[in-house]
Structure formats: structure tokens, C-alpha cells
Coordinates of C-alpha atoms and ligand atoms in Angstrom, one line a residue:
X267 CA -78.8 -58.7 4.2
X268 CA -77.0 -56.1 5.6
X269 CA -74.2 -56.6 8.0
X270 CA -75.1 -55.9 11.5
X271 CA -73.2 -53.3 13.1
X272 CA -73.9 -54.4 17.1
X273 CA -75.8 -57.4 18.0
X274 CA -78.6 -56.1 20.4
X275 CA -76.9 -58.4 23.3
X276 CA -73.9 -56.6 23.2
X277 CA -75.3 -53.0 22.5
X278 CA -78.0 -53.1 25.7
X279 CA -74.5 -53.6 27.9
X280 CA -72.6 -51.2 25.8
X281 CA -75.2 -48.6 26.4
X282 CA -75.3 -49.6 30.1
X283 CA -79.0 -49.4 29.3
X284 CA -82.5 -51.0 30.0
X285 CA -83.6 -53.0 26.8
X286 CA -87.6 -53.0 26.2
X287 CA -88.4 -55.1 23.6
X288 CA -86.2 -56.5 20.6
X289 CA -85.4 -55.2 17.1
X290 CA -86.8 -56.6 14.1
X291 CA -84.0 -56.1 11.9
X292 CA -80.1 -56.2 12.2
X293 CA -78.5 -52.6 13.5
X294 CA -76.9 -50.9 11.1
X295 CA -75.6 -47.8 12.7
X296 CA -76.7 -44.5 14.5
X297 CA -78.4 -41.5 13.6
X298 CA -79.3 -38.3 16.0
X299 CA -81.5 -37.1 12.7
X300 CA -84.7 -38.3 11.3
X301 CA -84.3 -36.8 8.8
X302 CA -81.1 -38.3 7.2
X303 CA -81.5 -41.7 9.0
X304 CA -81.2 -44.8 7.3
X305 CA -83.6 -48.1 7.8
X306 CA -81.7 -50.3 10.3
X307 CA -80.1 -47.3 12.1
X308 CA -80.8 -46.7 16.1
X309 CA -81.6 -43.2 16.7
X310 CA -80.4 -41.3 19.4
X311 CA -82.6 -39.0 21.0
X312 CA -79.9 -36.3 22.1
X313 CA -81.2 -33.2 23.8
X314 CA -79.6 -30.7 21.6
X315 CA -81.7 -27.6 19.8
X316 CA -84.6 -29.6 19.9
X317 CA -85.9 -32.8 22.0
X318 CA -84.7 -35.8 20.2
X319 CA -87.7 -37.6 21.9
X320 CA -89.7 -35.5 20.0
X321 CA -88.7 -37.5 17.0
X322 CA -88.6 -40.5 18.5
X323 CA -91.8 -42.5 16.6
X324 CA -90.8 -40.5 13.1
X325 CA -87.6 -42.6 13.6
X326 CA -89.0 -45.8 13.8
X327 CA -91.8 -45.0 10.9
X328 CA -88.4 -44.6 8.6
X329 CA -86.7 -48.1 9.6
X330 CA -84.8 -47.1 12.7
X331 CA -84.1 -50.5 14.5
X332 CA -84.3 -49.4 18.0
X333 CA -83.8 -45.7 20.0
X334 CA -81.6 -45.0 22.7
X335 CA -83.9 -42.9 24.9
X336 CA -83.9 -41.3 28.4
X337 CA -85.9 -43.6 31.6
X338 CA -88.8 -41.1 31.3
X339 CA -89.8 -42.0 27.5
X340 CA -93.6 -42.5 27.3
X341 CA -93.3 -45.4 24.7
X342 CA -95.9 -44.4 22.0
X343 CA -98.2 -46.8 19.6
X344 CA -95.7 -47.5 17.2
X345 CA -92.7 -47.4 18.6
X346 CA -90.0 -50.2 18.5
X347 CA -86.9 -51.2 20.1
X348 CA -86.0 -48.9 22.7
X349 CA -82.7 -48.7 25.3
X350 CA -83.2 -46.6 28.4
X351 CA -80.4 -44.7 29.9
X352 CA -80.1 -41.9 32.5
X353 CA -79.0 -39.5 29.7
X354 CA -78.5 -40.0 26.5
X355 CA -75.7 -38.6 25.7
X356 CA -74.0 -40.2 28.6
X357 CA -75.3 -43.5 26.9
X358 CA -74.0 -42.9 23.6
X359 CA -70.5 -42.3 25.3
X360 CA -70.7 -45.6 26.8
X361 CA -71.5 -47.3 23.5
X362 CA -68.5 -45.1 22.0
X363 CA -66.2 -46.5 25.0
X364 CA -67.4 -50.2 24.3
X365 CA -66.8 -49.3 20.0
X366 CA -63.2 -48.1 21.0
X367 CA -62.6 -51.7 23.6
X368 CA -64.0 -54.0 21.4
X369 CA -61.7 -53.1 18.3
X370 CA -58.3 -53.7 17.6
X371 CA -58.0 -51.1 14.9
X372 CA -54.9 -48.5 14.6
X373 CA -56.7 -44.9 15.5
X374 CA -55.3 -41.1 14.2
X375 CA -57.1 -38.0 15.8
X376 CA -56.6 -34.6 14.1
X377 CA -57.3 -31.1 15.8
X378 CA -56.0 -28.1 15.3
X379 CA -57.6 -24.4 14.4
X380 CA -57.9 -25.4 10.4
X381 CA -57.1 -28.4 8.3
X382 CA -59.0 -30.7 10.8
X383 CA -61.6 -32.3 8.1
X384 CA -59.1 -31.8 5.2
X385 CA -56.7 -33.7 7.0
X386 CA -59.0 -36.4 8.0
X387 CA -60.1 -36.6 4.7
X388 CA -56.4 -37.1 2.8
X389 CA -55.8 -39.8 5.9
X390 CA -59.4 -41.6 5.6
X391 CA -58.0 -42.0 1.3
X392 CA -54.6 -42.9 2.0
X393 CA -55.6 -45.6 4.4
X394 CA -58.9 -47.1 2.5
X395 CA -56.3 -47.7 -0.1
X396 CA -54.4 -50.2 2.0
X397 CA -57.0 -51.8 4.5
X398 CA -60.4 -51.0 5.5
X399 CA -61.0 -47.5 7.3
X400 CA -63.9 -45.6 9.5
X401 CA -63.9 -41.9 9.5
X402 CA -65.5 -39.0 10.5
X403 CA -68.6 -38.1 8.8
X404 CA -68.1 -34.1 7.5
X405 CA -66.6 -32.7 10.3
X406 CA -68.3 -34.6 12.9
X407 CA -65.7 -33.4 15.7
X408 CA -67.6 -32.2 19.0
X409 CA -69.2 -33.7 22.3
X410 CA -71.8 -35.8 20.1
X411 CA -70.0 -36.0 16.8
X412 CA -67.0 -37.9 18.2
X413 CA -69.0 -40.8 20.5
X414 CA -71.7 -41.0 17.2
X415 CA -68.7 -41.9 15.1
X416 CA -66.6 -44.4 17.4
X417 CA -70.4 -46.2 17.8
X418 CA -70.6 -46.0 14.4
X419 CA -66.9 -47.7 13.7
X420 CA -67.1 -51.5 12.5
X421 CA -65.1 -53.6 15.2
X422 CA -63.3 -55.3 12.0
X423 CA -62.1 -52.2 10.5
X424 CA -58.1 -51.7 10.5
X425 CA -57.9 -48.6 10.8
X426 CA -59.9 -45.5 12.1
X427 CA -59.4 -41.8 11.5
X428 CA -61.4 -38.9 14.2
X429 CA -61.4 -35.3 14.4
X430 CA -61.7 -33.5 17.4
X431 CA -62.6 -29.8 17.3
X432 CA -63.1 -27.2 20.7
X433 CA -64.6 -23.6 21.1
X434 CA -63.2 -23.5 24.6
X435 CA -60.6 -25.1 27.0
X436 CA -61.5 -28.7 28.3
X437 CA -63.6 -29.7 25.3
X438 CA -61.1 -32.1 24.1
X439 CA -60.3 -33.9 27.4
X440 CA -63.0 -36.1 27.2
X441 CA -63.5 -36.6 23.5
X442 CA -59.4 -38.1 23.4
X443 CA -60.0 -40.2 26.1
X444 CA -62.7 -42.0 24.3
X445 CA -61.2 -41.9 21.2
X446 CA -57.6 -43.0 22.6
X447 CA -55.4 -42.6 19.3
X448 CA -52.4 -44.1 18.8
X449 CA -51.4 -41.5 16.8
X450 CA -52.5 -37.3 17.3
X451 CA -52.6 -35.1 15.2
X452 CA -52.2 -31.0 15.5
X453 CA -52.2 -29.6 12.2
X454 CA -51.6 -26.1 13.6
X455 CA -52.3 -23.2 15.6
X456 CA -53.9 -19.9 14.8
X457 CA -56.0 -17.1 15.9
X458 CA -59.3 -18.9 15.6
X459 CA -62.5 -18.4 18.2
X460 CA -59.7 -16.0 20.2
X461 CA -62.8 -14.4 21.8
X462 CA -63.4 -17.5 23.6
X463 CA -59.4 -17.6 24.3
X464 CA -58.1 -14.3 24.3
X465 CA -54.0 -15.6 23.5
X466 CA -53.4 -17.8 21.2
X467 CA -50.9 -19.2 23.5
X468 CA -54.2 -20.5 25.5
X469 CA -55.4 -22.1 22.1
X470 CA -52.3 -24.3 22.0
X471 CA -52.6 -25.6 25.5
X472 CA -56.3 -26.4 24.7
X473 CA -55.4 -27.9 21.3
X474 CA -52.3 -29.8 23.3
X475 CA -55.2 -31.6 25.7
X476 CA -55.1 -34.0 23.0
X477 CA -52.6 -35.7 23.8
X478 CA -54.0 -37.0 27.3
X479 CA -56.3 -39.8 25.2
X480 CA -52.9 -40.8 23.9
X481 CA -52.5 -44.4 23.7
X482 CA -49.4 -45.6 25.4
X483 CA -46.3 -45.2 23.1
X484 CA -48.1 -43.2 20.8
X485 CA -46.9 -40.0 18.3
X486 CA -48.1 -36.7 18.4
X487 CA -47.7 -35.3 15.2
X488 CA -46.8 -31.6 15.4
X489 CA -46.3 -28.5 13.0
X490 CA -42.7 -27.7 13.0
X491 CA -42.8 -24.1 11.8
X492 CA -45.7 -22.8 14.3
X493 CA -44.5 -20.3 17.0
X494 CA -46.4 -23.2 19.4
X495 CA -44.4 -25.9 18.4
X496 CA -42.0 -25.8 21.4
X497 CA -45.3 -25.7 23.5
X498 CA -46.9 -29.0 22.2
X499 CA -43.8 -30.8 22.1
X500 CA -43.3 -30.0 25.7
X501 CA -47.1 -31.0 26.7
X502 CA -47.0 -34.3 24.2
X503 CA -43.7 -35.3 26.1
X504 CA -45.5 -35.1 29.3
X505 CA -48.0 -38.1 27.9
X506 CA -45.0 -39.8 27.0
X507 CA -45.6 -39.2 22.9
X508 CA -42.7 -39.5 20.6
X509 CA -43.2 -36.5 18.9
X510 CA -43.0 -36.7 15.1
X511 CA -42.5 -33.1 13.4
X512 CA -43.3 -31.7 9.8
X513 CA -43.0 -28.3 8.2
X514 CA -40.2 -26.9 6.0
X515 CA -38.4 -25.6 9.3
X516 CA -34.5 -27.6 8.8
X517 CA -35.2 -29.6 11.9
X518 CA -38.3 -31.1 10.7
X519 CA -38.7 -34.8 10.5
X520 CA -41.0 -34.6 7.4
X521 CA -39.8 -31.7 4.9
X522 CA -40.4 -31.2 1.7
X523 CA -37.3 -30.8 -0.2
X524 CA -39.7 -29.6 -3.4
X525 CA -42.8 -28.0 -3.5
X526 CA -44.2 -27.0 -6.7
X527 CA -47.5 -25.5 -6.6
X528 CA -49.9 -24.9 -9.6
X529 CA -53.2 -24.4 -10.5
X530 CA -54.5 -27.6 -10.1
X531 CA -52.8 -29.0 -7.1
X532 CA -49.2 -29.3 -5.8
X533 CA -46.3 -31.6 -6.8
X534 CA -44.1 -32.6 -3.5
X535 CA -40.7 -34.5 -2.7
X536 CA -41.0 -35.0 1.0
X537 CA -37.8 -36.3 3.1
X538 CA -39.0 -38.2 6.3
X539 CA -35.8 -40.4 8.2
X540 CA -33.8 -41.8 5.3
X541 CA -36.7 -41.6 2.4
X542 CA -37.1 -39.4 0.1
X543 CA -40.8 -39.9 -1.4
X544 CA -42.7 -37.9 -4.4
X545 CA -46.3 -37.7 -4.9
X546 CA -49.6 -35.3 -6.1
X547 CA -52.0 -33.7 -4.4
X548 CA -55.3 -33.1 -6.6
X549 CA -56.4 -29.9 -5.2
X550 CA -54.8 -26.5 -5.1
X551 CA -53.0 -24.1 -2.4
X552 CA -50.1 -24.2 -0.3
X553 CA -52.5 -25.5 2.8
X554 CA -53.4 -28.9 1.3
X555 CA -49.5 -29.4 0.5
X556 CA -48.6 -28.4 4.5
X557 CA -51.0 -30.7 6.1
X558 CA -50.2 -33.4 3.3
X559 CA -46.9 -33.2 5.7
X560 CA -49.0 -34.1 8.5
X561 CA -50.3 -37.1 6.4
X562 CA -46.8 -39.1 5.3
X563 CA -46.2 -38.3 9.2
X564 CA -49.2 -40.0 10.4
X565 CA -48.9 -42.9 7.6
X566 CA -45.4 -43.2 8.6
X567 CA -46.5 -43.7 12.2
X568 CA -48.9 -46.2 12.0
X569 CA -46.2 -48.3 10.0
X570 CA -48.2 -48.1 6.6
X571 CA -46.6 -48.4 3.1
X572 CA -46.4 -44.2 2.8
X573 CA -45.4 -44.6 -0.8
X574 CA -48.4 -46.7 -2.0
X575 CA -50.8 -44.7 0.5
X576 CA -50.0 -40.9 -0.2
X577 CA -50.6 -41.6 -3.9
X578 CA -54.3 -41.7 -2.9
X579 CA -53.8 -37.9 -2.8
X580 CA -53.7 -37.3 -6.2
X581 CA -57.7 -38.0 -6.4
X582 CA -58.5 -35.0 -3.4
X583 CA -60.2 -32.7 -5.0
X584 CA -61.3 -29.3 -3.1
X585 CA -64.7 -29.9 -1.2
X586 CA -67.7 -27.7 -1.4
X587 CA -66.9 -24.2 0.3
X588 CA -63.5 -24.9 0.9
X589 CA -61.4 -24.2 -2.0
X590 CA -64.1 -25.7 -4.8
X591 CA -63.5 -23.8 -8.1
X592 CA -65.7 -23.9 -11.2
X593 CA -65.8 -22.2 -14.7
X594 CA -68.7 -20.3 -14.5
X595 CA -69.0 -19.2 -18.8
X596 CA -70.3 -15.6 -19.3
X597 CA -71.1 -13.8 -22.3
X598 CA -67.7 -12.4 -22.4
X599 CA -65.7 -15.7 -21.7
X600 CA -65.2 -18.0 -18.7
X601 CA -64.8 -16.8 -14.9
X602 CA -63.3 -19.5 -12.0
X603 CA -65.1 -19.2 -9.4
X604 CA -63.3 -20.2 -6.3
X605 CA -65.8 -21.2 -3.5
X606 CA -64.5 -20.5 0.1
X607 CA -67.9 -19.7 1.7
X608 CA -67.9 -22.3 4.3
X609 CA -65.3 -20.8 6.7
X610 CA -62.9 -17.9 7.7
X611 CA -59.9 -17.7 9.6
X612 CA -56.8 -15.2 9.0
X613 CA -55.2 -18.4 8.4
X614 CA -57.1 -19.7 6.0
X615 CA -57.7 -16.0 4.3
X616 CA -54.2 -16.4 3.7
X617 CA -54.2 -19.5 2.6
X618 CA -57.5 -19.0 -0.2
X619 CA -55.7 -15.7 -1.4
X620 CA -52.5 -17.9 -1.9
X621 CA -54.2 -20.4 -3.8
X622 CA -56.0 -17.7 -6.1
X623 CA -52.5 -16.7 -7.0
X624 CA -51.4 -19.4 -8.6
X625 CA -54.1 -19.4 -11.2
X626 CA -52.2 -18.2 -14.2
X627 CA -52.8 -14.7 -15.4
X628 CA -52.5 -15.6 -19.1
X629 CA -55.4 -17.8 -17.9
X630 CA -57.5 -15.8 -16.3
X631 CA -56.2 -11.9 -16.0
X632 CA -58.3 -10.5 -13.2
X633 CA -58.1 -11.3 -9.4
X634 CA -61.3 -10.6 -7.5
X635 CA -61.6 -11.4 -3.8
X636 CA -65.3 -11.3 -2.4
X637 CA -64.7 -11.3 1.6
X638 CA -67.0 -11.3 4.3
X639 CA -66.0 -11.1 8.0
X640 CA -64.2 -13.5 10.1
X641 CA -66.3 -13.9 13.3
X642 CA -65.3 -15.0 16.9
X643 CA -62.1 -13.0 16.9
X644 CA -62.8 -11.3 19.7
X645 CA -61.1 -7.9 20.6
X646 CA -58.3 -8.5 17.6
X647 CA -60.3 -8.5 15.1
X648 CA -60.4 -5.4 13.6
X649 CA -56.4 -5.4 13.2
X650 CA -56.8 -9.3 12.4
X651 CA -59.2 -8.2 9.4
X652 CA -57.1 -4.3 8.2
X653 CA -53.7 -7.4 8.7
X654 CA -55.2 -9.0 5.8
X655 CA -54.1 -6.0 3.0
X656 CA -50.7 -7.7 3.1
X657 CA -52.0 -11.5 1.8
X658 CA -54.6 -9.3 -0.5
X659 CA -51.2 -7.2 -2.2
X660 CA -49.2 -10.3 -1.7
X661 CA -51.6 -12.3 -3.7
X662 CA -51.7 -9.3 -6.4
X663 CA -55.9 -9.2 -5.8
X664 CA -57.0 -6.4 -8.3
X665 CA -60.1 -5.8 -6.5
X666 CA -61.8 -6.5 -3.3
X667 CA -65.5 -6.3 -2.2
X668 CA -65.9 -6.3 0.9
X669 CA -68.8 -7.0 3.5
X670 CA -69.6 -6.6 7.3
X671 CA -68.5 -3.7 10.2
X672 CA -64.9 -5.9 10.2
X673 CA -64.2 -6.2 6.6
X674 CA -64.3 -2.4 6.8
X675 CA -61.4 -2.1 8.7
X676 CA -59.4 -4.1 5.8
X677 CA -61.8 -2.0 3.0
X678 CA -60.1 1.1 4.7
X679 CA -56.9 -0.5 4.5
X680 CA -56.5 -0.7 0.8
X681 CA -55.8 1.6 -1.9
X682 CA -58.7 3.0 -3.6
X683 CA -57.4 1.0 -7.0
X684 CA -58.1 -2.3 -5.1
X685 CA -61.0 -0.9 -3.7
X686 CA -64.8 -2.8 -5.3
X687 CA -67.7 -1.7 -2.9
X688 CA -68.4 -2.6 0.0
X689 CA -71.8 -2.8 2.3
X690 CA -72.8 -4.1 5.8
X691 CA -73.7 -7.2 5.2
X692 CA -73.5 -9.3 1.9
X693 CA -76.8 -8.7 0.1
X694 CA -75.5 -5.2 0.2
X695 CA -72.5 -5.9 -2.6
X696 CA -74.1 -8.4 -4.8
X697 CA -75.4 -6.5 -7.7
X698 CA -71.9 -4.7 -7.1
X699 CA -70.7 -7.7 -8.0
X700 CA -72.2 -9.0 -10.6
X701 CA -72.2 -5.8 -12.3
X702 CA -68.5 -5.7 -12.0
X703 CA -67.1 -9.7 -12.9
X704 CA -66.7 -10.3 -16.8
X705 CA -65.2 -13.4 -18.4
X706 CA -61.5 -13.8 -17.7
X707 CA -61.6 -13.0 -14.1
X708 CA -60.8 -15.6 -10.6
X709 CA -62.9 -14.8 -8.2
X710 CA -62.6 -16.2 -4.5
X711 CA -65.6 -15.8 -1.9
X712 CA -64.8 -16.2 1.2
X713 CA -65.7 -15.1 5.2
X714 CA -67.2 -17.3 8.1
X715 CA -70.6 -19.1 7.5
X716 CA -72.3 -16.5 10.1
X717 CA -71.1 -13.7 6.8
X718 CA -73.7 -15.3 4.5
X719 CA -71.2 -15.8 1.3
X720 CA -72.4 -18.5 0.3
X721 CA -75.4 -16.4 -1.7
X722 CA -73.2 -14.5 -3.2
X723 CA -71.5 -18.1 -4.9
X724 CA -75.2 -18.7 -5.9
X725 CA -75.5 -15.6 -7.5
X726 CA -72.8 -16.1 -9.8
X727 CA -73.6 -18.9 -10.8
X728 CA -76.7 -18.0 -11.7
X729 CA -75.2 -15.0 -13.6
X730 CA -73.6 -18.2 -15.9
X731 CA -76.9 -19.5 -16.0
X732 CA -78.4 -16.6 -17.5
X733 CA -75.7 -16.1 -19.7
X734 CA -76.4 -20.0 -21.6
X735 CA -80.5 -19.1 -21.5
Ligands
ADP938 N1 -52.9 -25.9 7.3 C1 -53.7 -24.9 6.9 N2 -53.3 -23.6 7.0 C2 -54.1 -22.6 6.6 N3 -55.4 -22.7 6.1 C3 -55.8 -24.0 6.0 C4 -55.1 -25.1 6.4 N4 -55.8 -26.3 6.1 C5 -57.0 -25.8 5.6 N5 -57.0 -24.5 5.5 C6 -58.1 -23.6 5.1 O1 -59.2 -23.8 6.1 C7 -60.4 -24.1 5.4 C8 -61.1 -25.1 6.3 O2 -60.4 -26.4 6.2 P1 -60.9 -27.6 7.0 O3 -60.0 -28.8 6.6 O4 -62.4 -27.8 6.8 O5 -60.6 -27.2 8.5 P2 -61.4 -27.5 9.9 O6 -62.0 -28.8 9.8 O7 -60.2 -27.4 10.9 O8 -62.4 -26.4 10.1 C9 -60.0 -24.6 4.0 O9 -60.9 -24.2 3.1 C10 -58.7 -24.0 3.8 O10 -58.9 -22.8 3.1
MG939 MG1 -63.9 -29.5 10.3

């Protein structure tokens, strides 16, 4: 039999809800989604694009144990277990804030404008290594992502890892105070959602709201070489944090003293206090190195055995739309395709083009770079997107397709040597595309998920599909 997550008695309280009736299994966990929920789970019937109470009896015909539901719920023939709260969003906060009492575990929250999930990641295998660990699911970071997984944490666990994201000021308040981590997190700041922001001196002070949930005598973790540092340090010492920094800045208290980046992932020697520590990370780019920083930090912080942990690091391996590469084999020989259709920031546009250029050229001798726009950049954007020509010449990109009214502004930016094709939106450069790649070429694809890359990934690997038929 499966563990039980909550007993009922103590979840009814939790939820400062109104039990009717009793489950007839043991709870496992929480699900807002029929469709992904597992037998034994409650589901929580959150008012979000649709009417979770909508879904309420399809829950219980898949094995949910019980539903957290609003006062109003007209039980239906079928139904089992229900909790009834005023709101149920309110009610999984409560259960999140009885999760967070009830366990003694060591908790690290990450935010920041990217690296949230990769950082949580790298933490959540560093720390399973020494004891056992509850992290966010994907990148589970916002007002119902956060409370799902502190309800979803084991009480027993040792230690827990959360991300917290925001689109506008005040977001994270409330998600830090229920997550109260000993140890936070910002892996940096960058012109990301600036239309909701305008400077990206407001995105710090949003991004530094963190540090309110700290936990008393906690560590705020904090990039040394960001223009904001100064900023956060300032706003963690107000929430009495020791502030723990890490970059390659010569003040830093976690610096690499090597940093050797390759194809297939980095090779670091990090000096943090008197220690001097070496270790691999498994997946490529000079991004995944700098918030590896933020890692032995955070490791170092919670008191752990940094040596034994960070070696987990050398199993990371770069996740689907962020960073993924595969040989894709054409008639003509292999291509690497690089997969960055998930997301798009002019951080991590730099970062992705970085990456591409440390694939060797005797390897493969042609740099392609697919890019769609980056989206909620508000009134910058055009000179955000015509900035990116210097990481595009930097990284030595042979050819760029472009897509999208933004990515013109960078298309018009380039000499006509680098210049592909480019088209409104992205259906409008594939065959441009795949006419154009041939075996011995890199090619990165990358813009915000709103830019629709992602076909465009598909459609080159279907071009190697075609080529095996
Ligand atoms: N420290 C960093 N600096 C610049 N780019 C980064 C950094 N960390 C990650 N990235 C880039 O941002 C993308 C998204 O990373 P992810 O960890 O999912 O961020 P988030 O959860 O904050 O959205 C990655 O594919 C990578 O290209
Ligand atoms: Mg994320």
C-alpha cells in the first residue's frame, strides 16, 4: 500500500475545511488536473481557465481520494470525499501553510528572470543524493504552483527545493511567506516581462521581495557580477539575511578559479571560504556553469557535504526546449540540432548562442541560428532584439533565419552574408530552412513559446526521418 501523504484528520483542519464524507483509500497527493491525476490524489477544483468543479466527478471516476471544493458544490451521484472551503485556492494555501509547519525539513527557494527550474533542478539532484528531497514539479512557480507543491511535500522529507516566478510586482510576497526558505535564491536579473516593469531596476526590487519569507538567520544567495547586486544585498540585509555571493566578480564568495567549457558540459574549480572544490556539469553553456555557482552556494548553506553533492551534476543533461541537442542524420551527414524552443530572453539568447559556439567546427562546420521573437519586452524591444547582432557575430553564426515583426529589427541588423530568410511568423521560414540545412551544420532554435519554434524543431526532425525512409 501506498504511503499516505495526509491522514484525512489532519488534512480537513489543514484545509480549514468542512469534511462530507470519508475517503476510501489513503491520500496520496494533489492534482488540479484530471487529466494527469493519479488514483489516491485529491483534486483541487481551482477556478483558473476553466471551472475545476466542472471536473469534479471525472476526478473521482480516475481514483482521486477526495476534492477540495468551494461551499456551493452540488455533490453529484458518484462523487466521493469532498472538503468544503470558501475558495479554493485560499484552501489549498492553508493546507500549503500546515505542509510547511508540520515539517522540519531545510527549504531553498530560487527566483530570478532565468535559471529558476535549471537551478531547482541541479539543487533537487545534489540534495536527493545526500537525504531525501521534494521539489517543484516543471516549473511549478506561481500563485497555485507553489501552495500545490508545499501540500504535495512529505512531512519526513530533509530537504525541500521551490521556485518562485512573477509577471508583476507583489507576486512573490505571498508565495515566500508560505514557502519560508531558509535559504533564497536569485539567480539573476535581466530584461525579462519589462513591459510589465518598464526598468529593470523595478524587476530587482520585485525579484528582492523574496527575501521577506526568509526564515530567521537565513542566506540570500545573490549574483555577484549583476548590475543589481548592490540592490539585493541592500533589500536581503533588511530581512536580516547573511548574504552569500557567487560570480567571477574578485569579491565573490563562490568563484570559479577554472572554467573550462566544451561541448558536452563544463569542467569547474570553484573557491568558496577556504575550499577549493572541482566537479562536472553534464550539460553545455556558460549558464548552467554560472548558476552551478548558485548551487555549491546554496549546498554550502544548508551545511551539506558540497563535495559529495555537486558531483550529482555531472548526470544534468539539457531538458527538452532548453538547450536539448540531438544528431539529426541527413543524407549528407549529421546535423545537431540544438532545441531552445521553449523560451526567450536577451539573456538567455545570449546564453544559447554561447553554447552553440563551443561545438567544435572540425565537428560540425556550419552555425545556423533559427530565432523567433522574444515577447513581453515592452517598448525595448525592438533595440533588445537589433542588440542581439553582437552575441550572433560573437558566437560566429554563419546564418540566421529569422521570424516575427521584432526579429526583423535584428534581420536588419545583420550583414547580408549572415542573412537566411526571414518571414512574419515561423511557418513562413520553414521550407527556407529545410531547404537550406545539410549534414555538418549546428543549428539552434530558439524565441519565446508565443513564436511557435517549436514546429520548426519538428520539422527537422522529420527532415532526418525522411532521410533513413
Ligand atoms: N543564468 C542564466 N543566464 C542566462 N541564461 C540562462 C541562465 N540560466 C538559464 N538560462 C537560459 O534560460 C532558459 C530557461 O532556463 P530555465 O532554467 O527554465 O529558467 P526559468 O525557470 O527561470 O524560466 C534556458 O534554456 C537557458 O538557455
Ligand atoms: Mg521555470
Amino acid at each position: 500500500m501506498t504511503r499516505a501523504l495526509w491522514t484525512w484528520d489532519s488534512l480537513v483542519p489543514a484545509a480549514i475545511g468542512m469534511a462530507e464524507g470519508v475517503p476510501s483509500q489513503p491520500i496520496t497527493g494533489f492534482s488540479i488536473d484530471t487529466r494527469s491525476l493519479q488514483p489516491g490524489e485529491v483534486f483541487v477544483a481551482l477556478r483558473d481557465v476553466r471551472d475545476g468543479h466542472d471536473f469534479v466527478l471525472e476526478a473521482f471516476r480516475r481514483g482521486a481520494s477526495a476534492a477540495l471544493v468551494e461551499m456551493a458544490y452540488r455533490k453529484a451521484d458518484g462523487d466521493g470525499a469532498l472538503i468544503r472551503v470558501d475558495d479554493v485556492l485560499q484552501g489549498l494555501r492553508s493546507i500549503a501553510a500546515a505542509a510547511r509547519r508540520r515539517t522540519d525539513a531545510r527549504i531553498v527557494a530560487v527566483t530570478g528572470s532565468v535559471g529558476k527550474t535549471g537551478t531547482k533542478e541541479a539543487l533537487r539532484r545534489c540534495l536527493s543524493l545526500m537525504a531525501p528531497t521534494h521539489a517543484a514539479e516543471k516549473s511549478f512557480n506561481n500563485h497555485w504552483g507553489v501552495p500545490l507543491t508545499l501540500a504535495r511535500m512529505p512531512a519526513d522529507v530533509r530537504y525541500g527545493v521551490f521556485e518562485i516566478g512573477m509577471n508583476h510586482a507583489g507576486e512573490i510576497t505571498p508565495l515566500t511567506a508560505l514557502v519560508r526558505p531558509h535559504v533564497a535564491i536569485v539567480t539573476t536579473v535581466e530584461p525579462v516581462h519589462l513591459e510589465f516593469f518598464g526598468t529593470t531596476d523595478r524587476i530587482a526590487e520585485a525579484k528582492a521581495e523574496i527575501f521577506s519569507g526568509l526564515e530567521p538567520g537565513g542566506v540570500a544567495v545573490l549574483p555577484r557580477d549583476n548590475p543589481h547586486f548592490e540592490l539585493l544585498a541592500a533589500r536581503a540585509a533588511v530581512h536580516g539575511a547573511r548574504v552569500v555571493s557567487f560570480g567571477r566578480h574578485e569579491n565573490a564568495d563562490v568563484r570559479p578559479e577554472q572554467w573550462v567549457l566544451d561541448a558536452e558540459g563544463s569542467d569547474l574549480t570553484v573557491r568558496f571560504g577556504d575550499r577549493l572544490i572541482s566537479y562536472r556539469i553534464g550539460a553545455p553553456g556558460a549558464h548552467q556553469a554560472q548558476n552551478s555557482l548558485a548551487v555549491v552556494a546554496a549546498l554550502d548553506a544548508l551545511g551539506v557535504d558540497v563535495e559529495a553533492a555537486i558531483s550529482a551534476l555531472a548526470e544534468v543533461r539539457a531538458a527538452k526546449g532548453r538547450g536539448e541537442r540531438s544528431r539529426i542524420d541527413l543524407v549528407d551527414g549529421p546535423l545537431l540540432l540544438i532545441d531552445e524552443s521553449y523560451n526567450a530572453n536577451p539573456a538567455s539568447m545570449r546564453s544559447a548562442l554561447e553554447a552553440m559556439a563551443t561545438v567544435p567546427r572540425a565537428q560540425y562546420q556550419r552555425r545556423i541560428a533559427v530565432l523567433g521573437d522574444m515577447l513581453e519586452l515592452g517598448e525595448a524591444s525592438g533595440d533588445l532584439h537589433a542588440g542581439l547582432s553582437a552575441p550572433v557575430e560573437a558566437a560566429e553564426v554563419d546564418l540566421v533565419f529569422a521570424c516575427g515583426p521584432n526579429m526583423q529589427r535584428l534581420y536588419e541588423a545583420l550583414p547580408a552574408s549572415r542573412r537566411g530568410a526571414w518571414a512574419p511568423a515561423s511557418d513562413g521560414i520553414r521550407d527556407a530552412v529545410l531547404g537550406n540545412v545539410r549534414g555538418g551544420d549546428v543549428v539552434v532554435v530558439k524565441g519565446s513559446l508565443g513564436s511557435r519554434m517549436a514546429p520548426l524543431v519538428d520539422a527537422l526532425v522529420a527532415k532526418g526521418q525522411e532521410a533513413r525512409a
